[in-house]
Amino acid sequence: MSEPPPDAEPETVHSPPPPAPVPDDADDTQGAHFRHLIAHPVTLVSGAILIGVALIVGASQGSIGIGAIAAAAVIVVILIIVWALANSRAAEDFYVAYAGGRGLARIDGRSNLPPITPLLRKGDSRYADQRFNGVLPGGMDGSLCLYTYEETSRDSDGNRETTYVHYTIAMTQLPATAPFLSELYCQRRVGFRFMDSAEDVFRKRQRVEQESEGVDRRYEIFIGERDDLNHARQVLSPSFLVWLDAHSPEAYAFELCAGSLVCNVKGHKKTAAELDALCEASAAVARRLAEEADEVATPPPTV
């Protein structure tokens, strides 16, 4: 993936080692697990017992046909259960291999994430289903997570309903950017462009207008109420905008808030290529932000 040309690298971005081979995706070993589980003695014995019970119950009702239908239903249920178990074990294989192949520390099971940007404050509850810490592909020192937030509501009958919203995120700390830009949000566009001016009347954040038609179609970009628009335009250089439009992952977005950078794509990505692409794009954004923050913080040489 192409990246904006960096002049310097922040402390959180390092030269990454070449990635080791890992399974292509979370389904790579599913077939092997399915064959193993379906032929396992526990599956065969318990399945045979349940099928026998179904046939006996059907016969006791005076209909072999009913027994056969019940037995077929038992077989379908067994296949579904075995397939779900195989899918879970294949996903575990993939994430273990991905962590090992990329030299990352994996946190097994759900973990909490700090509410450092708007995305990580959404919902009624939020967590990482998978989390990998270390120097990510592309060289950014941080965390790669399969992130979920839950929104709970009740219908007209008072029944509780929970909606699960999934993202894959890569995050890092860039403390040097906080004095430079307190906030920079590059959000996926969801509304009509002709409504921008009307919507901005009700916003405190400043909209950053830019000349890239492609970026304007895909994104809305905002900075903090008191941030300097010139600083934002320095970050959003022509070469960076070309990269963002043409070379960033599909449905990519990022949030910078008080020195915390959280980059995201929608959905839980379950292939090595997609996870690597997110990490590499996020490292490119981190470099770009750190370069401009460093230029502002470094005084010009005295003559």
CSV table of C-alpha atoms in Angstrom, one decimal:
chain,number,residue,atom,x,y,z
A,1,MET,CA,0.0,0.0,0.0
A,2,SER,CA,1.3,3.5,-0.9
A,3,GLU,CA,1.9,5.9,1.9
A,4,PRO,CA,2.4,9.6,2.2
A,5,PRO,CA,6.2,10.3,1.8
A,6,PRO,CA,7.5,10.6,5.4
A,7,ASP,CA,10.4,13.0,6.3
A,8,ALA,CA,10.7,11.6,9.8
A,9,GLU,CA,9.2,8.9,11.9
A,10,PRO,CA,7.6,9.4,15.4
A,11,GLU,CA,8.6,7.4,18.3
A,12,THR,CA,5.5,5.2,17.9
A,13,VAL,CA,6.4,4.2,14.4
A,14,HIS,CA,9.4,1.9,13.8
A,15,SER,CA,10.9,-0.1,10.9
A,16,PRO,CA,8.7,-3.2,10.9
A,17,PRO,CA,10.2,-6.7,10.5
A,18,PRO,CA,9.1,-8.6,7.4
A,19,PRO,CA,5.8,-10.4,8.2
A,20,ALA,CA,5.9,-14.1,8.8
A,21,PRO,CA,3.4,-16.3,6.9
A,22,VAL,CA,0.1,-16.9,8.7
A,23,PRO,CA,-3.2,-18.6,7.6
A,24,ASP,CA,-5.0,-16.4,5.0
A,25,ASP,CA,-8.1,-16.0,7.1
A,26,ALA,CA,-10.1,-17.1,10.1
A,27,ASP,CA,-11.7,-19.9,8.1
A,28,ASP,CA,-8.5,-21.5,6.8
A,29,THR,CA,-8.5,-24.5,9.2
A,30,GLN,CA,-12.3,-24.8,9.5
A,31,GLY,CA,-12.6,-27.8,7.2
A,32,ALA,CA,-9.9,-29.7,9.1
A,33,HIS,CA,-11.6,-29.0,12.5
A,34,PHE,CA,-15.0,-30.0,11.1
A,35,ARG,CA,-13.7,-33.3,9.8
A,36,HIS,CA,-12.0,-34.0,13.1
A,37,LEU,CA,-15.0,-33.1,15.2
A,38,ILE,CA,-17.6,-34.9,13.1
A,39,ALA,CA,-15.6,-38.1,13.3
A,40,HIS,CA,-14.9,-37.8,17.0
A,41,PRO,CA,-16.3,-40.8,19.1
A,42,VAL,CA,-18.3,-38.4,21.3
A,43,THR,CA,-20.0,-36.9,18.2
A,44,LEU,CA,-20.7,-40.3,16.7
A,45,VAL,CA,-22.0,-42.0,19.9
A,46,SER,CA,-24.1,-39.1,21.1
A,47,GLY,CA,-25.4,-38.5,17.5
A,48,ALA,CA,-26.4,-42.2,17.2
A,49,ILE,CA,-28.2,-42.1,20.6
A,50,LEU,CA,-30.2,-39.0,19.7
A,51,ILE,CA,-31.1,-40.4,16.2
A,52,GLY,CA,-32.2,-43.6,17.8
A,53,VAL,CA,-34.3,-41.8,20.4
A,54,ALA,CA,-35.9,-39.8,17.6
A,55,LEU,CA,-36.8,-42.9,15.6
A,56,ILE,CA,-38.2,-44.6,18.7
A,57,VAL,CA,-40.3,-41.6,19.7
A,58,GLY,CA,-41.7,-41.5,16.1
A,59,ALA,CA,-42.5,-45.2,16.1
A,60,SER,CA,-44.2,-44.8,19.5
A,61,GLN,CA,-46.5,-42.3,17.8
A,62,GLY,CA,-47.4,-44.8,15.2
A,63,SER,CA,-45.5,-43.2,12.4
A,64,ILE,CA,-42.1,-44.2,11.0
A,65,GLY,CA,-42.3,-41.0,8.9
A,66,ILE,CA,-42.4,-38.8,12.0
A,67,GLY,CA,-39.4,-40.6,13.4
A,68,ALA,CA,-37.4,-40.2,10.2
A,69,ILE,CA,-38.2,-36.4,10.1
A,70,ALA,CA,-37.1,-36.1,13.8
A,71,ALA,CA,-33.9,-38.1,13.1
A,72,ALA,CA,-33.1,-35.8,10.1
A,73,ALA,CA,-33.7,-32.8,12.3
A,74,VAL,CA,-31.2,-34.2,14.9
A,75,ILE,CA,-28.6,-34.7,12.1
A,76,VAL,CA,-29.0,-31.1,11.0
A,77,VAL,CA,-28.7,-29.8,14.5
A,78,ILE,CA,-25.5,-31.9,15.1
A,79,LEU,CA,-24.0,-30.6,11.8
A,80,ILE,CA,-24.8,-27.0,12.8
A,81,ILE,CA,-23.2,-27.4,16.3
A,82,VAL,CA,-20.1,-29.1,14.9
A,83,TRP,CA,-19.7,-26.4,12.2
A,84,ALA,CA,-20.0,-23.7,14.8
A,85,LEU,CA,-17.3,-25.4,17.0
A,86,ALA,CA,-15.1,-25.8,13.9
A,87,ASN,CA,-15.5,-22.2,13.0
A,88,SER,CA,-14.6,-21.1,16.5
A,89,ARG,CA,-11.5,-23.2,16.6
A,90,ALA,CA,-10.4,-22.1,13.2
A,91,ALA,CA,-10.7,-18.5,14.2
A,92,GLU,CA,-8.6,-19.2,17.3
A,93,ASP,CA,-6.0,-20.8,15.1
A,94,PHE,CA,-5.9,-17.8,12.9
A,95,TYR,CA,-5.5,-15.2,15.6
A,96,VAL,CA,-2.9,-17.2,17.5
A,97,ALA,CA,-0.9,-17.6,14.2
A,98,TYR,CA,-1.4,-13.9,13.3
A,99,ALA,CA,-0.1,-12.7,16.7
A,100,GLY,CA,2.9,-15.1,16.4
A,101,GLY,CA,3.7,-14.3,12.8
A,102,ARG,CA,3.6,-10.5,13.4
A,103,GLY,CA,5.4,-10.6,16.7
A,104,LEU,CA,2.4,-9.3,18.7
A,105,ALA,CA,1.2,-10.0,22.2
A,106,ARG,CA,-2.4,-11.3,22.0
A,107,ILE,CA,-4.9,-10.7,24.8
A,108,ASP,CA,-7.2,-13.7,24.8
A,109,GLY,CA,-10.9,-13.0,25.4
A,110,ARG,CA,-12.7,-9.7,25.9
A,111,SER,CA,-10.8,-6.7,27.2
A,112,ASN,CA,-11.7,-3.1,27.9
A,113,LEU,CA,-10.5,-0.2,25.9
A,114,PRO,CA,-9.9,3.4,27.2
A,115,PRO,CA,-12.6,5.9,26.1
A,116,ILE,CA,-10.1,8.1,24.4
A,117,THR,CA,-12.0,9.1,21.2
A,118,PRO,CA,-15.7,9.4,20.3
A,119,LEU,CA,-15.8,5.9,18.7
A,120,LEU,CA,-14.5,4.3,21.9
A,121,ARG,CA,-17.2,6.1,23.9
A,122,LYS,CA,-20.1,4.9,21.8
A,123,GLY,CA,-22.9,2.6,23.0
A,124,ASP,CA,-24.0,1.4,26.4
A,125,SER,CA,-21.1,-1.0,26.7
A,126,ARG,CA,-17.9,-1.6,24.7
A,127,TYR,CA,-15.0,-4.0,24.5
A,128,ALA,CA,-12.4,-5.6,22.3
A,129,ASP,CA,-13.1,-9.2,21.3
A,130,GLN,CA,-9.5,-9.7,20.1
A,131,ARG,CA,-6.5,-7.4,20.9
A,132,PHE,CA,-3.0,-7.5,19.7
A,133,ASN,CA,-0.3,-5.2,21.2
A,134,GLY,CA,3.2,-4.4,19.9
A,135,VAL,CA,4.8,-3.0,16.8
A,136,LEU,CA,2.0,-3.5,14.2
A,137,PRO,CA,2.6,-4.1,10.5
A,138,GLY,CA,3.7,-0.8,9.0
A,139,GLY,CA,5.7,0.0,12.1
A,140,MET,CA,3.2,1.7,14.4
A,141,ASP,CA,3.6,0.8,18.1
A,142,GLY,CA,0.1,0.3,19.5
A,143,SER,CA,-2.9,-2.0,19.5
A,144,LEU,CA,-4.9,-3.8,16.8
A,145,CYS,CA,-8.4,-4.7,18.1
A,146,LEU,CA,-11.7,-6.3,16.9
A,147,TYR,CA,-13.9,-3.7,18.7
A,148,THR,CA,-17.6,-4.0,19.5
A,149,TYR,CA,-20.0,-1.6,21.1
A,150,GLU,CA,-23.5,-2.5,22.2
A,151,GLU,CA,-26.6,-0.3,22.1
A,152,THR,CA,-29.6,-1.5,24.2
A,153,SER,CA,-33.2,-0.4,23.7
A,154,ARG,CA,-36.7,-1.6,24.5
A,155,ASP,CA,-39.5,-2.2,22.0
A,156,SER,CA,-43.1,-1.1,22.6
A,157,ASP,CA,-43.8,-4.2,24.6
A,158,GLY,CA,-40.9,-3.5,26.9
A,159,ASN,CA,-38.7,-6.3,25.5
A,160,ARG,CA,-35.0,-5.6,25.6
A,161,GLU,CA,-33.1,-5.5,22.4
A,162,THR,CA,-29.3,-5.2,21.9
A,163,THR,CA,-27.6,-4.1,18.7
A,164,TYR,CA,-24.0,-5.1,18.2
A,165,VAL,CA,-21.8,-2.7,16.1
A,166,HIS,CA,-18.4,-4.0,15.0
A,167,TYR,CA,-15.2,-2.3,13.9
A,168,THR,CA,-11.6,-3.2,13.5
A,169,ILE,CA,-9.3,-0.5,15.0
A,170,ALA,CA,-5.6,0.3,15.2
A,171,MET,CA,-4.6,2.8,17.9
A,172,THR,CA,-1.5,4.5,19.3
A,173,GLN,CA,-0.4,7.4,21.3
A,174,LEU,CA,1.0,10.6,19.7
A,175,PRO,CA,1.4,13.0,22.6
A,176,ALA,CA,3.4,15.5,20.6
A,177,THR,CA,0.3,16.2,18.4
A,178,ALA,CA,-1.9,17.4,21.3
A,179,PRO,CA,-0.5,21.0,21.3
A,180,PHE,CA,-0.6,21.0,17.5
A,181,LEU,CA,-4.2,19.8,17.0
A,182,SER,CA,-6.4,18.9,19.9
A,183,GLU,CA,-8.8,17.1,17.6
A,184,LEU,CA,-8.8,15.9,14.0
A,185,TYR,CA,-11.6,13.6,12.8
A,186,CYS,CA,-11.6,12.1,9.3
A,187,GLN,CA,-15.0,10.6,9.2
A,188,ARG,CA,-16.8,8.5,6.6
A,189,ARG,CA,-19.3,10.7,4.8
A,190,VAL,CA,-22.9,9.8,5.7
A,191,GLY,CA,-24.9,12.8,4.5
A,192,PHE,CA,-25.4,14.9,1.4
A,193,ARG,CA,-22.7,17.4,0.7
A,194,PHE,CA,-25.2,20.2,0.0
A,195,MET,CA,-26.3,19.9,3.6
A,196,ASP,CA,-22.8,20.6,5.1
A,197,SER,CA,-23.4,24.3,5.7
A,198,ALA,CA,-26.7,23.8,7.4
A,199,GLU,CA,-25.4,21.0,9.6
A,200,ASP,CA,-22.3,23.1,10.6
A,201,VAL,CA,-24.5,25.7,12.2
A,202,PHE,CA,-25.2,23.2,15.0
A,203,ARG,CA,-21.6,22.1,15.4
A,204,LYS,CA,-18.8,23.4,17.7
A,205,ARG,CA,-16.1,21.6,15.7
A,206,GLN,CA,-14.7,23.3,12.6
A,207,ARG,CA,-15.2,21.7,9.2
A,208,VAL,CA,-12.0,21.5,7.2
A,209,GLU,CA,-12.7,22.2,3.5
A,210,GLN,CA,-10.2,20.8,1.0
A,211,GLU,CA,-9.9,20.7,-2.7
A,212,SER,CA,-9.8,17.0,-3.3
A,213,GLU,CA,-13.1,16.0,-5.0
A,214,GLY,CA,-12.4,12.3,-4.2
A,215,VAL,CA,-11.8,12.9,-0.5
A,216,ASP,CA,-14.8,15.2,-0.3
A,217,ARG,CA,-17.0,12.4,-1.6
A,218,ARG,CA,-15.7,9.9,0.9
A,219,TYR,CA,-15.0,11.9,4.0
A,220,GLU,CA,-16.0,14.8,6.3
A,221,ILE,CA,-13.0,16.3,8.2
A,222,PHE,CA,-13.3,18.3,11.4
A,223,ILE,CA,-10.9,19.8,14.0
A,224,GLY,CA,-11.5,21.2,17.4
A,225,GLU,CA,-13.3,24.5,18.1
A,226,ARG,CA,-10.1,26.3,19.0
A,227,ASP,CA,-7.7,24.5,16.7
A,228,ASP,CA,-5.8,26.3,13.9
A,229,LEU,CA,-7.1,25.5,10.5
A,230,ASN,CA,-3.7,26.1,9.0
A,231,HIS,CA,-2.3,23.2,11.1
A,232,ALA,CA,-5.0,21.0,9.7
A,233,ARG,CA,-4.2,22.0,6.1
A,234,GLN,CA,-0.6,21.3,6.7
A,235,VAL,CA,-1.5,17.7,7.7
A,236,LEU,CA,-3.9,17.4,4.7
A,237,SER,CA,-1.2,18.1,2.1
A,238,PRO,CA,-2.0,17.3,-1.6
A,239,SER,CA,0.1,14.1,-1.5
A,240,PHE,CA,-1.7,12.9,1.7
A,241,LEU,CA,-5.1,13.6,0.2
A,242,VAL,CA,-4.2,11.6,-2.9
A,243,TRP,CA,-3.1,8.7,-0.7
A,244,LEU,CA,-6.3,9.0,1.5
A,245,ASP,CA,-8.5,8.9,-1.6
A,246,ALA,CA,-6.7,6.3,-3.7
A,247,HIS,CA,-4.7,4.1,-1.4
A,248,SER,CA,-6.3,3.9,2.0
A,249,PRO,CA,-8.5,0.8,2.8
A,250,GLU,CA,-12.2,0.8,1.9
A,251,ALA,CA,-14.3,2.6,4.5
A,252,TYR,CA,-11.2,3.8,6.4
A,253,ALA,CA,-11.5,6.6,8.9
A,254,PHE,CA,-9.5,8.0,11.8
A,255,GLU,CA,-9.8,10.1,15.0
A,256,LEU,CA,-7.1,12.1,16.7
A,257,CYS,CA,-8.1,13.3,20.2
A,258,ALA,CA,-5.7,14.8,22.8
A,259,GLY,CA,-2.8,12.9,21.3
A,260,SER,CA,-4.6,9.5,21.0
A,261,LEU,CA,-5.0,8.2,17.4
A,262,VAL,CA,-7.7,5.6,16.7
A,263,CYS,CA,-8.0,4.4,13.0
A,264,ASN,CA,-10.9,2.2,12.0
A,265,VAL,CA,-12.7,0.2,9.3
A,266,LYS,CA,-16.2,-1.2,9.7
A,267,GLY,CA,-16.7,-4.8,10.7
A,268,HIS,CA,-14.4,-7.4,12.3
A,269,LYS,CA,-11.8,-8.1,9.7
A,270,LYS,CA,-10.7,-11.8,9.6
A,271,THR,CA,-8.0,-12.0,7.0
A,272,ALA,CA,-4.3,-11.3,7.3
A,273,ALA,CA,-4.4,-9.0,4.3
A,274,GLU,CA,-7.2,-6.8,5.7
A,275,LEU,CA,-5.6,-6.6,9.2
A,276,ASP,CA,-2.2,-5.7,7.7
A,277,ALA,CA,-3.7,-3.1,5.4
A,278,LEU,CA,-5.4,-1.3,8.3
A,279,CYS,CA,-2.2,-1.3,10.3
A,280,GLU,CA,-0.1,-0.1,7.4
A,281,ALA,CA,-2.6,2.7,6.7
A,282,SER,CA,-2.7,3.7,10.3
A,283,ALA,CA,1.1,3.9,10.5
A,284,ALA,CA,1.1,6.2,7.5
A,285,VAL,CA,-1.4,8.5,9.2
A,286,ALA,CA,0.6,8.5,12.4
A,287,ARG,CA,3.8,9.4,10.5
A,288,ARG,CA,2.0,12.3,8.8
A,289,LEU,CA,0.7,13.7,12.0
A,290,ALA,CA,4.0,13.4,13.8
A,291,GLU,CA,5.9,15.0,11.0
A,292,GLU,CA,3.8,18.2,11.2
A,293,ALA,CA,3.7,18.3,14.9
A,294,ASP,CA,7.4,18.0,15.0
A,295,GLU,CA,7.9,20.8,12.5
A,296,VAL,CA,5.8,23.1,14.6
A,297,ALA,CA,7.5,22.1,17.9
A,298,THR,CA,11.1,22.4,16.5
A,299,PRO,CA,12.3,26.0,16.5
A,300,PRO,CA,14.0,27.3,13.3
A,301,PRO,CA,17.8,27.2,13.4
A,302,THR,CA,19.5,30.5,14.5
A,303,VAL,CA,21.7,32.2,12.0
